[in-house]
mmCIF file of C-alpha atoms and ligand atoms in Angstrom:
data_model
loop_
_atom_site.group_PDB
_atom_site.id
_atom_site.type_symbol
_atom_site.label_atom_id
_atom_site.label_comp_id
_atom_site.label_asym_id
_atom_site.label_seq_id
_atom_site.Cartn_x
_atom_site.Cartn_y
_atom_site.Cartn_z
ATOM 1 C CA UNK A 29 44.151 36.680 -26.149
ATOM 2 C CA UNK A 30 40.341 35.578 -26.168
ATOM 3 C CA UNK A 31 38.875 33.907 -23.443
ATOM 4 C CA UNK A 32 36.729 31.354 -23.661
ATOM 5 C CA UNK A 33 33.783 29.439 -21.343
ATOM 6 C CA UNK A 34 34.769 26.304 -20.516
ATOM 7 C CA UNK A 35 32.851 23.677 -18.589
ATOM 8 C CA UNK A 36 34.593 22.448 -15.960
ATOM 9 C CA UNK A 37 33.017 20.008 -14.333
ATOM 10 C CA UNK A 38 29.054 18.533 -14.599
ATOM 11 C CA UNK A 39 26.516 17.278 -12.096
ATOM 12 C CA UNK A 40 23.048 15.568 -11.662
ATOM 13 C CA UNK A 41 20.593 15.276 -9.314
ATOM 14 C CA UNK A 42 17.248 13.277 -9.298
ATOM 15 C CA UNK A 43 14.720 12.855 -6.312
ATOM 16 C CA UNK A 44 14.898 9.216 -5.593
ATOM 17 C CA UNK A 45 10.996 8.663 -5.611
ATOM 18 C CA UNK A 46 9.831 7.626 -8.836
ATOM 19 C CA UNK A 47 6.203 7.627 -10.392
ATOM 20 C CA UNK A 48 6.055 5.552 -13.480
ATOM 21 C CA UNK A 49 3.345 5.523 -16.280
ATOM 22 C CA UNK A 50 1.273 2.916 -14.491
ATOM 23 C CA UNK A 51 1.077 4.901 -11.384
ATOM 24 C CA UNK A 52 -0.065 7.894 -13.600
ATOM 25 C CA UNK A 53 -2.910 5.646 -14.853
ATOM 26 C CA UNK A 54 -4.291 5.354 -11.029
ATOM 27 C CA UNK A 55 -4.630 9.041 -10.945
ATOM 28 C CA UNK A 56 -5.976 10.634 -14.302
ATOM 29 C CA UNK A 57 -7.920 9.050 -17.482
ATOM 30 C CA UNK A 58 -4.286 7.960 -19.248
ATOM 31 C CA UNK A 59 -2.321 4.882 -20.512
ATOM 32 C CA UNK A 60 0.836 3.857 -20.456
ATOM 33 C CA UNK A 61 0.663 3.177 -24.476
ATOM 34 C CA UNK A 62 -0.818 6.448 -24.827
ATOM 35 C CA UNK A 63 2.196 8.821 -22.866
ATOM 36 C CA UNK A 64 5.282 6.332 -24.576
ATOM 37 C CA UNK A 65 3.380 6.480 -27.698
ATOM 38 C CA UNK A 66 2.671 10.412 -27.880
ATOM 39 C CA UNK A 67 5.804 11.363 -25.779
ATOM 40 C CA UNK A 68 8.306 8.861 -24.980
ATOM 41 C CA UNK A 69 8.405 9.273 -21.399
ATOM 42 C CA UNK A 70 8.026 6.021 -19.207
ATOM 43 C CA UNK A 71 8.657 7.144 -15.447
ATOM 44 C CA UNK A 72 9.653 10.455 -13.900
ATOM 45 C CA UNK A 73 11.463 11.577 -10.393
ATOM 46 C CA UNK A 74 9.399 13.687 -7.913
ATOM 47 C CA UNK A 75 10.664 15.156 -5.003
ATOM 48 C CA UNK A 76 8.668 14.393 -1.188
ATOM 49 C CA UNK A 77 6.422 17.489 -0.125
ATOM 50 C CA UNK A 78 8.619 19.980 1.395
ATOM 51 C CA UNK A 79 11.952 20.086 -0.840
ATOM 52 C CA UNK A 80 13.435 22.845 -2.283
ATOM 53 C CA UNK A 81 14.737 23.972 -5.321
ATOM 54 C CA UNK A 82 17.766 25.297 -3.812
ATOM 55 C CA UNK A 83 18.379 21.553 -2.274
ATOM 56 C CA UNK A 84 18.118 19.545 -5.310
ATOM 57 C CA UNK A 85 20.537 22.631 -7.018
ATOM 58 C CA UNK A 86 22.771 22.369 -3.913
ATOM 59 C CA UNK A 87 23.260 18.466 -4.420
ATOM 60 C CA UNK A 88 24.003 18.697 -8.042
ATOM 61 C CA UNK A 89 26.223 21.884 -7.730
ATOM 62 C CA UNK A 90 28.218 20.121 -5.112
ATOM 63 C CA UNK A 91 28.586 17.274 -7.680
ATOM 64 C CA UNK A 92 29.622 19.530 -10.492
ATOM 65 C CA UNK A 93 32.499 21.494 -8.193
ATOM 66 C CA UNK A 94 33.802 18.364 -7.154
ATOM 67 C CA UNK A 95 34.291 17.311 -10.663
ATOM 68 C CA UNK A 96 35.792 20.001 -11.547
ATOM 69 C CA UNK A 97 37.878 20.074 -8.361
ATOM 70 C CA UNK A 98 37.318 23.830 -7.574
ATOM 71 C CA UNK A 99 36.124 24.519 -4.104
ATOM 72 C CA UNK A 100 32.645 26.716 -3.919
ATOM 73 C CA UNK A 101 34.552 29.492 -2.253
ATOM 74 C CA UNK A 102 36.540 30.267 -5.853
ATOM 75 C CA UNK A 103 33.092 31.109 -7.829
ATOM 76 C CA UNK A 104 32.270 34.848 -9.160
ATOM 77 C CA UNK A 105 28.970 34.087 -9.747
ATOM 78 C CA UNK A 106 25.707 31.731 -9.531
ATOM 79 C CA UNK A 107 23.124 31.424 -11.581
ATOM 80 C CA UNK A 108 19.888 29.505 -11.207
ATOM 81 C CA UNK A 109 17.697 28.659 -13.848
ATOM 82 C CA UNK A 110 14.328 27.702 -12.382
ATOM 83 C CA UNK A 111 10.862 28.488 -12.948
ATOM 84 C CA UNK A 112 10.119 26.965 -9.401
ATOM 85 C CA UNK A 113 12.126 28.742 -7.224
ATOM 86 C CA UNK A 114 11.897 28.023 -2.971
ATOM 87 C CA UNK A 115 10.402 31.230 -2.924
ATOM 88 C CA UNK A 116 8.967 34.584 -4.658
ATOM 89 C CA UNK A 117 12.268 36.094 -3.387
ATOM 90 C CA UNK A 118 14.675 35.708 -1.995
ATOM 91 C CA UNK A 119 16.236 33.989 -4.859
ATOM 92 C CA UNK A 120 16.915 30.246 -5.454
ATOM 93 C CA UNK A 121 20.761 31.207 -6.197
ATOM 94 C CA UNK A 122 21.354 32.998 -3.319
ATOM 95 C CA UNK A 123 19.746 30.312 -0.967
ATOM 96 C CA UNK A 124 22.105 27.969 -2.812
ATOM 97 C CA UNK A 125 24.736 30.479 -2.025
ATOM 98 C CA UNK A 126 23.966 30.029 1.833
ATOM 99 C CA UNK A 127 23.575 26.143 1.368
ATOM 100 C CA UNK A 128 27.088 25.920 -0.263
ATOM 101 C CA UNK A 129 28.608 28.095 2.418
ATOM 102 C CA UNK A 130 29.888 31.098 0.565
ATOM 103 C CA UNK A 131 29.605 34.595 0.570
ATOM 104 C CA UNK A 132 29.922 37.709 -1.712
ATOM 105 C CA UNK A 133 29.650 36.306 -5.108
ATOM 106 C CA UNK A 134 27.356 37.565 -7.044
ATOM 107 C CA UNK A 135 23.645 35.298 -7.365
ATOM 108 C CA UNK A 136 20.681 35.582 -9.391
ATOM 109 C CA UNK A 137 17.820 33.541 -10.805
ATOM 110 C CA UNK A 138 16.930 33.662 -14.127
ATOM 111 C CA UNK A 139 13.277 32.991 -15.280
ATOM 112 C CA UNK A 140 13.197 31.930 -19.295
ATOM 113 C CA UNK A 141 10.878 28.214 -18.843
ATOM 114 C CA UNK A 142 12.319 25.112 -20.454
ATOM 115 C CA UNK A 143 14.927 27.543 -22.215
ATOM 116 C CA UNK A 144 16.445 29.012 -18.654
ATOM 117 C CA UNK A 145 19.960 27.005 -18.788
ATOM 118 C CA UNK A 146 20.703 27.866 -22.099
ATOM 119 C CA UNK A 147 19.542 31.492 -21.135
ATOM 120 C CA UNK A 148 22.076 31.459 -18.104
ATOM 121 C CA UNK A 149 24.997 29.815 -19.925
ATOM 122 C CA UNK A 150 24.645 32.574 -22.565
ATOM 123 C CA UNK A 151 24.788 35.100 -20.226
ATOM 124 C CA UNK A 152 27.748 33.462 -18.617
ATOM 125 C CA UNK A 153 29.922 33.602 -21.884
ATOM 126 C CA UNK A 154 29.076 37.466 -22.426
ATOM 127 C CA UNK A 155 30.904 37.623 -18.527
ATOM 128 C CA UNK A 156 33.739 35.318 -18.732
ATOM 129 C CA UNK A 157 34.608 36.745 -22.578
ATOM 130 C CA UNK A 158 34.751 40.538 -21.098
ATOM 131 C CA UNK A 159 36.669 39.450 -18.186
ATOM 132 C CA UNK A 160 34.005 40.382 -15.410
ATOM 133 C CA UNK A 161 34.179 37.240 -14.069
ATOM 134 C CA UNK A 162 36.571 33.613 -14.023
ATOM 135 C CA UNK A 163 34.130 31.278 -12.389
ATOM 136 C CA UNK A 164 30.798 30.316 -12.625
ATOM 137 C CA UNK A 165 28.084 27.761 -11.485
ATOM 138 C CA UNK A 166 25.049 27.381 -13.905
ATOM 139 C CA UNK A 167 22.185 25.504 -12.321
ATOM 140 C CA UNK A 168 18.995 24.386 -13.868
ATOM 141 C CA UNK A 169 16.750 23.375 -11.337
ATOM 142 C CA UNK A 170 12.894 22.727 -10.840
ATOM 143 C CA UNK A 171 10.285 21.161 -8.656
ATOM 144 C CA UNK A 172 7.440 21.215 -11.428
ATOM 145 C CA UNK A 173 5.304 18.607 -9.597
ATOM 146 C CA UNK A 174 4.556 21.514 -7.567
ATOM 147 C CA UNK A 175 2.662 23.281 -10.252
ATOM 148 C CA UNK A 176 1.317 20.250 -12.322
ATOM 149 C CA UNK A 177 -2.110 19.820 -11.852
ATOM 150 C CA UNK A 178 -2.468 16.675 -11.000
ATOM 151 C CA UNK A 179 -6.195 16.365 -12.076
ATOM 152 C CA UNK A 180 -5.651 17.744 -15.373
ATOM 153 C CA UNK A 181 -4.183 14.819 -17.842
ATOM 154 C CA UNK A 182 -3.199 17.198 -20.723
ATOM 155 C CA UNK A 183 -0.259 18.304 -18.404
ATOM 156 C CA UNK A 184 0.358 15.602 -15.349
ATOM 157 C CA UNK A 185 2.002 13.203 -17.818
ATOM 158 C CA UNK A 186 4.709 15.289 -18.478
ATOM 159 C CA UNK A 187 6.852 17.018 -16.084
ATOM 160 C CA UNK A 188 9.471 15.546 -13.791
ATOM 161 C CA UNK A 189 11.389 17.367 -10.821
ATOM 162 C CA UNK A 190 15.522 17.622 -10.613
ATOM 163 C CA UNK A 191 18.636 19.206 -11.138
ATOM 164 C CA UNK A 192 21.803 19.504 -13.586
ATOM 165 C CA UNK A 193 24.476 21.907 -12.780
ATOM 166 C CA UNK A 194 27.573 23.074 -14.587
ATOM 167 C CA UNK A 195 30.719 25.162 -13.887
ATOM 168 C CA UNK A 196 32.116 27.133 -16.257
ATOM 169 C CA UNK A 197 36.018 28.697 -15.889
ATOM 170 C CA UNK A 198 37.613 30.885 -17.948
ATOM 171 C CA UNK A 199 40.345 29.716 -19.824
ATOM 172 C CA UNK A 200 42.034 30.216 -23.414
ATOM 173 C CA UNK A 201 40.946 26.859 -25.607
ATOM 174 C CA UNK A 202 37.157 26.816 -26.411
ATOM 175 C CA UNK A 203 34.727 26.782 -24.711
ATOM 176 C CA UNK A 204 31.477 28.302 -25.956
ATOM 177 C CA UNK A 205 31.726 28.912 -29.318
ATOM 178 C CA UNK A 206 28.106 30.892 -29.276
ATOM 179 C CA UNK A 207 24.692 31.154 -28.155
ATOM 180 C CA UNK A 208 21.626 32.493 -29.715
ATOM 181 C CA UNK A 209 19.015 33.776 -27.610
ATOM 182 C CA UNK A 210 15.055 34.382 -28.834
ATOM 183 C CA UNK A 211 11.669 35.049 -27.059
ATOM 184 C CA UNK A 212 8.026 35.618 -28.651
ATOM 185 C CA UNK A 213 6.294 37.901 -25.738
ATOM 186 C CA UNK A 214 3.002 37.425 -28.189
ATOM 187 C CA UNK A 215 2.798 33.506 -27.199
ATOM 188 C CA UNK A 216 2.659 34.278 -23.453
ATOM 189 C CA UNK A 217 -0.463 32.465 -22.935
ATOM 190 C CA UNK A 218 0.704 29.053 -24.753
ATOM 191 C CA UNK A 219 2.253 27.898 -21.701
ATOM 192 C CA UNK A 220 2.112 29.198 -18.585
ATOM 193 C CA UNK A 221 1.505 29.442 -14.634
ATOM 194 C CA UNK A 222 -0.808 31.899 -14.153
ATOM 195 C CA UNK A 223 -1.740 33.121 -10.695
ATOM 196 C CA UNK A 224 0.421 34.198 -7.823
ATOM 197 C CA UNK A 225 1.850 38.015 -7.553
ATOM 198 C CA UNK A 226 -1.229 40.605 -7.857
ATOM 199 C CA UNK A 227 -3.580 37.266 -8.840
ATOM 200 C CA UNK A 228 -4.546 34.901 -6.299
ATOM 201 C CA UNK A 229 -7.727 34.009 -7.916
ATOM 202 C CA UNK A 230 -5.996 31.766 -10.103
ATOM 203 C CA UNK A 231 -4.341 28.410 -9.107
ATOM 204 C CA UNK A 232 -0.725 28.586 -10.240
ATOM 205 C CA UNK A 233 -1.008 25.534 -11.918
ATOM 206 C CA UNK A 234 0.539 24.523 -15.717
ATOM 207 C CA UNK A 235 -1.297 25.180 -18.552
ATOM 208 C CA UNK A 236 -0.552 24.850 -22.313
ATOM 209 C CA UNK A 237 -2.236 25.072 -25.717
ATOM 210 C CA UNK A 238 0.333 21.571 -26.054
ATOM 211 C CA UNK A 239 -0.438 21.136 -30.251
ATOM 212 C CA UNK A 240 0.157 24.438 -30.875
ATOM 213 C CA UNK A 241 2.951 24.411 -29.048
ATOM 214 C CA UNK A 242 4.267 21.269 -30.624
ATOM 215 C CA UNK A 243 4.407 22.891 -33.707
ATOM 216 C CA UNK A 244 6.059 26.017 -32.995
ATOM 217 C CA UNK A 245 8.907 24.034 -31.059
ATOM 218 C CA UNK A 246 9.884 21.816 -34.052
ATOM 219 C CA UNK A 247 9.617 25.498 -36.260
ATOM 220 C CA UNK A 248 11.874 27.188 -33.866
ATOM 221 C CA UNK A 249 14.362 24.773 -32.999
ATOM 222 C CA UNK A 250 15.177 23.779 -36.310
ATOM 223 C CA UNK A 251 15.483 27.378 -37.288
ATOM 224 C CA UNK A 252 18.048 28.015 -33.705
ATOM 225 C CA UNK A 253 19.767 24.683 -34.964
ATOM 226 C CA UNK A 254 20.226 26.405 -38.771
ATOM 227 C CA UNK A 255 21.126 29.955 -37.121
ATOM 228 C CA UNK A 256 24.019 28.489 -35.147
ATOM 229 C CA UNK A 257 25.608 26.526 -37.688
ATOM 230 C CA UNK A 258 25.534 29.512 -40.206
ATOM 231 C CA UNK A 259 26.781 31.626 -37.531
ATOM 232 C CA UNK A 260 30.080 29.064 -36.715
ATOM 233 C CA UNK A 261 30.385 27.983 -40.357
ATOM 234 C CA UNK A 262 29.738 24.963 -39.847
ATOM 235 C CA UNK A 263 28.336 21.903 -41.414
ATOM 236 C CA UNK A 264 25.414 19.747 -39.836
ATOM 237 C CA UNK A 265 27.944 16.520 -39.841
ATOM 238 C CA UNK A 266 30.285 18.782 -37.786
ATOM 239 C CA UNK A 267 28.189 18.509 -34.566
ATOM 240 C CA UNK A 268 29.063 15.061 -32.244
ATOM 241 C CA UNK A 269 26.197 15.619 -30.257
ATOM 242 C CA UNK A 270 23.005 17.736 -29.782
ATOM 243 C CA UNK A 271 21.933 17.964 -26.321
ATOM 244 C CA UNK A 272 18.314 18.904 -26.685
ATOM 245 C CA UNK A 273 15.591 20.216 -24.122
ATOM 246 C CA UNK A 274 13.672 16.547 -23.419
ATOM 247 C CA UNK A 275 10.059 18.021 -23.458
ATOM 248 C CA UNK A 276 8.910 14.978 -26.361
ATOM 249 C CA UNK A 277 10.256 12.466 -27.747
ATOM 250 C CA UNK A 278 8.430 13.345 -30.833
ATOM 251 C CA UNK A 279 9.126 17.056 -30.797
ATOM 252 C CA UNK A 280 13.032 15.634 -30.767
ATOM 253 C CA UNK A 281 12.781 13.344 -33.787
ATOM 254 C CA UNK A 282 11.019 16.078 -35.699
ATOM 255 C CA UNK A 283 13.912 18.262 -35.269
ATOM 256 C CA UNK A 284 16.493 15.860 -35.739
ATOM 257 C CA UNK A 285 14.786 14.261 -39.392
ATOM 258 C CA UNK A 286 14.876 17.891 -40.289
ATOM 259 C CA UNK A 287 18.482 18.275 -39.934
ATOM 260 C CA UNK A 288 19.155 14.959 -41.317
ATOM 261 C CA UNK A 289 20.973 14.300 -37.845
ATOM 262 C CA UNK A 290 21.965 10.799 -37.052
ATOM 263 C CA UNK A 291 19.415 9.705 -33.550
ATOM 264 C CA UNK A 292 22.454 8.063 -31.837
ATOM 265 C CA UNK A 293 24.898 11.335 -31.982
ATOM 266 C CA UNK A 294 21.522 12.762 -29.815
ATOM 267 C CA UNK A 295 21.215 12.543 -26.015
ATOM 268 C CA UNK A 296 17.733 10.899 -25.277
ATOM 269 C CA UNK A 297 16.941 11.075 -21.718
ATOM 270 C CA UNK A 298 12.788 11.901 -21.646
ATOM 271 C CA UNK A 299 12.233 8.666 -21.420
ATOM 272 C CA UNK A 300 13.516 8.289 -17.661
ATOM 273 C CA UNK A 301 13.210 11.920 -16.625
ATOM 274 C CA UNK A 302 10.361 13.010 -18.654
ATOM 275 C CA UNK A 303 10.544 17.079 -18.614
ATOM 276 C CA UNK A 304 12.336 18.890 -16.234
ATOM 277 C CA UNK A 305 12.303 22.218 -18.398
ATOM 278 C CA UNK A 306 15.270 24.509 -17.224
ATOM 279 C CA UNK A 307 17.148 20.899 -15.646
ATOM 280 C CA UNK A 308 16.817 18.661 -18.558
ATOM 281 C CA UNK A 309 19.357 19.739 -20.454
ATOM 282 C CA UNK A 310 22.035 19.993 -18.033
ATOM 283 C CA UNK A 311 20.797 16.410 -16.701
ATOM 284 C CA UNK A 312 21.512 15.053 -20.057
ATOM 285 C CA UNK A 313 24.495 16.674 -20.651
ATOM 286 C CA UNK A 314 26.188 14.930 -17.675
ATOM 287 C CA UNK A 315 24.778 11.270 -17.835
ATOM 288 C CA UNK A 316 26.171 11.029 -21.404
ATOM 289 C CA UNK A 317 29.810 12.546 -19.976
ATOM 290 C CA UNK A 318 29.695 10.192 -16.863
ATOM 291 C CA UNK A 319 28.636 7.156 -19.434
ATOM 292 C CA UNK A 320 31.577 8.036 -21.596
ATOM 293 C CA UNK A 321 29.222 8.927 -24.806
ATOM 294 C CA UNK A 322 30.639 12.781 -24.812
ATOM 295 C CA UNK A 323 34.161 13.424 -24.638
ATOM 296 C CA UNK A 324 36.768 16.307 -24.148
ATOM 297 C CA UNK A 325 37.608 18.255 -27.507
ATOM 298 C CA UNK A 326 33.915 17.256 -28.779
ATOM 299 C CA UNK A 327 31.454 19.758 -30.074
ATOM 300 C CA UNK A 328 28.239 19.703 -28.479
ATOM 301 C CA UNK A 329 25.310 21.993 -29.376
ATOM 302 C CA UNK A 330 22.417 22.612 -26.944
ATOM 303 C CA UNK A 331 19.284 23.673 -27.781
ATOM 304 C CA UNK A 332 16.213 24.500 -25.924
ATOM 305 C CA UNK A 333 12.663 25.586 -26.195
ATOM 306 C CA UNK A 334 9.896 26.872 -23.403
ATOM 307 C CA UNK A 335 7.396 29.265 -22.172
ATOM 308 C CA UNK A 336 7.262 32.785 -23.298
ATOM 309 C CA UNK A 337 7.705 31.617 -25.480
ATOM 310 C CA UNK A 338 11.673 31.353 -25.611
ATOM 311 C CA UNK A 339 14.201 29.512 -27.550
ATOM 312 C CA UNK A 340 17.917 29.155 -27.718
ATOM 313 C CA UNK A 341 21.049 27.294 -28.681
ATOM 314 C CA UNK A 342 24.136 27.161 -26.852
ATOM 315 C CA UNK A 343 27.274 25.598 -29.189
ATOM 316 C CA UNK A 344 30.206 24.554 -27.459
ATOM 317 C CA UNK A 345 33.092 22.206 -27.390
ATOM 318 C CA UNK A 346 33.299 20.262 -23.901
HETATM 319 O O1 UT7 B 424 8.887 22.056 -22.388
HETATM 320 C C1 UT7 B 424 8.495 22.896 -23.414
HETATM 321 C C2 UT7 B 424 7.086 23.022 -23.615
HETATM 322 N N1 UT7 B 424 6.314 21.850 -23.802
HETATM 323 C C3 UT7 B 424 6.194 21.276 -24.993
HETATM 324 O O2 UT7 B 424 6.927 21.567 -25.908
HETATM 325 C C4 UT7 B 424 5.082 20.275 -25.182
HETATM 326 C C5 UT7 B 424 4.587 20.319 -26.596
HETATM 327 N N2 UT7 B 424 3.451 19.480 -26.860
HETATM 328 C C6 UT7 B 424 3.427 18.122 -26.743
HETATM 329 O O3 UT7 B 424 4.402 17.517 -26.334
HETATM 330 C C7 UT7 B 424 2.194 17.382 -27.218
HETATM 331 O O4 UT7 B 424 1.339 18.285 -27.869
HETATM 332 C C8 UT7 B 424 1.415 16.674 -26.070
HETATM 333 C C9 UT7 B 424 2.204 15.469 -25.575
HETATM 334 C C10 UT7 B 424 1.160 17.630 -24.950
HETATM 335 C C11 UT7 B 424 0.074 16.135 -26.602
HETATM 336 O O5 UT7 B 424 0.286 15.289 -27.714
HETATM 337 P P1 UT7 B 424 -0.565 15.489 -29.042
HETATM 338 O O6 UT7 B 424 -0.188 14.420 -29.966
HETATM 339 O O7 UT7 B 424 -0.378 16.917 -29.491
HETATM 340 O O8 UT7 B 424 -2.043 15.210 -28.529
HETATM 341 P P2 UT7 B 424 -3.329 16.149 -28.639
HETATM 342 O O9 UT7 B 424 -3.260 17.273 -27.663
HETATM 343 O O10 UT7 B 424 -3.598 16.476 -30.084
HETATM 344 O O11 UT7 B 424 -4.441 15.145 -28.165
HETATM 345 C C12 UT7 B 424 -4.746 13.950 -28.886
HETATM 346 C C13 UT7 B 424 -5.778 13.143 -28.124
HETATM 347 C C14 UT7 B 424 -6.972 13.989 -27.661
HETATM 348 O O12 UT7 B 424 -8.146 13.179 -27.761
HETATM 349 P P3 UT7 B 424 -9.136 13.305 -29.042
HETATM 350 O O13 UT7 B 424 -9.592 14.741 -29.022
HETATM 351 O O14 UT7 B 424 -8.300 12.979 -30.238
HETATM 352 O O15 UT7 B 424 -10.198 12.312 -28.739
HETATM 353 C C15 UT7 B 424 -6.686 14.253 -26.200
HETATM 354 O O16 UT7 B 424 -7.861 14.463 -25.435
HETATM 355 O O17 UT7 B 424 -5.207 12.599 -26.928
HETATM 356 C C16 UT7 B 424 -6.016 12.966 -25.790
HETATM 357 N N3 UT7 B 424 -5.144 13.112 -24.632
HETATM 358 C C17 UT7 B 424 -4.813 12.093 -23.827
HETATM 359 N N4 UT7 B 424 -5.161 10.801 -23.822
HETATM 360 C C18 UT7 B 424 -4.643 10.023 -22.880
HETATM 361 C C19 UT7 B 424 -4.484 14.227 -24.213
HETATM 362 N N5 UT7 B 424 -3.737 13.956 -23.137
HETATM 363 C C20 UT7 B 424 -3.932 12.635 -22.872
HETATM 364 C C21 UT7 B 424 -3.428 11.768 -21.891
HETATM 365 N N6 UT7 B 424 -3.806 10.469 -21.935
HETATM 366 N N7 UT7 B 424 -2.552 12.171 -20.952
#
């Protein structure tokens, strides 16, 4: 009998502080018409100085267990997706493993930018489909106003901080149906932190060539999109829903025309959470399930794109 990833049960977490365009303007050389206009972002969530990564994934973990009604103490394993982790080590997923009160599972981070949750729910499906493991929490989680520059304009207008988790049970009906994983080590300077381990001349602070990178996304994603559906056998007016990484509104609408996808089968959320890289996509994923827009037996495909460069897809039915 195959076994297949299911997702069990989705949460969210945003920091309640919010900084909207306007407030950006008081800081850097911006406008309000200029950020909706060029990336479709109006307001963004930032956590208070001294949060953690592991707190904002411990709220929205605890949100995702109790929707799927299993109790912390039944997971095999924890990942965390997070380019901001509390610390260099230990990792974010096993201080979430404290904060929920467990022991003994196996936790691990997994570094792969904007792309990290689709990263870690891939890896979850090769587990659950071999049998290693029956239950799984898949956090994306970041506190990027931590490494914004908040000086530098190109970059400060774009990031948000917060959380979406997932967990994922093994079961017989599907599940994930596949996931395609892809990095470009040759783009490694296109966006990135530099500084911190073996470099502390540097101020670990975002950078990004962001019109290069523009380009590249909408090349990438389209092809991941393609690659999927050929892989499934599946037509484009198969999908219900695409659940994209929310770095641009623009990047977004590029893909989307390219697919000849209908906008309102896509889940928008940049506009309120602006980019939260590894979080965004499971962020969306659960305010369209808690507002009723996706629904059980639906097929959803998830697709992401972020420094590494890396890119992947992630096509399930919920
Ligand atoms: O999460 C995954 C990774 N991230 C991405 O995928 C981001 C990809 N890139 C982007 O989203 C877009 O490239 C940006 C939103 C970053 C920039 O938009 P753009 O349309 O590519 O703008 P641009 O860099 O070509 O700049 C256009 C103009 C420039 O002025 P001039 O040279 O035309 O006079 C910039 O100096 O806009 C100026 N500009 C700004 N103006 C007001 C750049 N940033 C700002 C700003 N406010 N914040």
């Amino acid at each position: 009998m195959s076994l297949y990833a299911r997702i069990a049960g989705t949460g969210g977490f945003l920091p309640e502080r919010v900084l909207t365009n306007q407030d950006i303007e008081a800081i850097v050389d911006t406008s309000d018409e200029w950020i909706r206009e060029r990336t479709g972002i109006r307001k963004r969530h930032l956590v208070t100085q001294g949060e953690r990564c592991s707190r904002l994934a411990e709220v929205a973990s605890r949100r995702a267990l109790a929707d799927a009604g299993i109790d912390p103490a039944a997971l095999d394993l924890i990942i965390v997706a997070t380019t901001t982790p509390d610390q260099v080590f230990p990792s974010a997923a096993c201080f979430l493993q404290q904060r929920l009160g467990i022991r003994g599972c196996c936790a691990f981070d997994l570094v792969a930018g904007c792309t990290g949750f689709v990263y870690a729910l891939g890896v979850v499906d090769q587990f659950i489909r071999t049998g290693g493991i029956r239950r799984a929490l898949v956090v994306g989680a970041e506190i990027l106003s931590y490494i914004v520059d908040w000086q530098d304009r190109d970059t400060a207008v774009l990031f948000g901080d917060g959380a979406g988790a997932v967990v994922v049970e093994a079961g017989p009906e599907p599940g994930i149906l596949s996931s395609h994983l892809h990095a470009e080590g040759a783009y490694t300077d296109i966006l990135q932190v530099p500084g911190g381990v073996g470099d502390r001349k540097r101020d670990p602070y975002i950078e990004m060539r962001g019109n290069e990178l523009f380009k590249i996304a909408v090349t990438t994603l389209s092809d991941v999109v393609e690659e999927t559906l050929r892989a499934n056998g599946m037509q484009k007016s198969e999908l219900d829903w695409l659940v994209p990484h929310q770095a641009n509104f623009r990047i977004l609408q590029a893909v989307v025309r390219r697919l000849k996808l209908p906008l309102d089968r896509v889940v928008v959320t940049v506009g309120e959470h602006a980019n939260t890289s590894s979080a965004s996509i499971p962020l969306a994923f659960d305010v369209a399930i808690r507002d009723g827009r996706i629904r059980r037996g639906e097929t959803v495909l998830m697709e992401a794109f972020g420094g590494g460069i890396t890119w992947g897809s992630v096509l399930l039915v919920y």
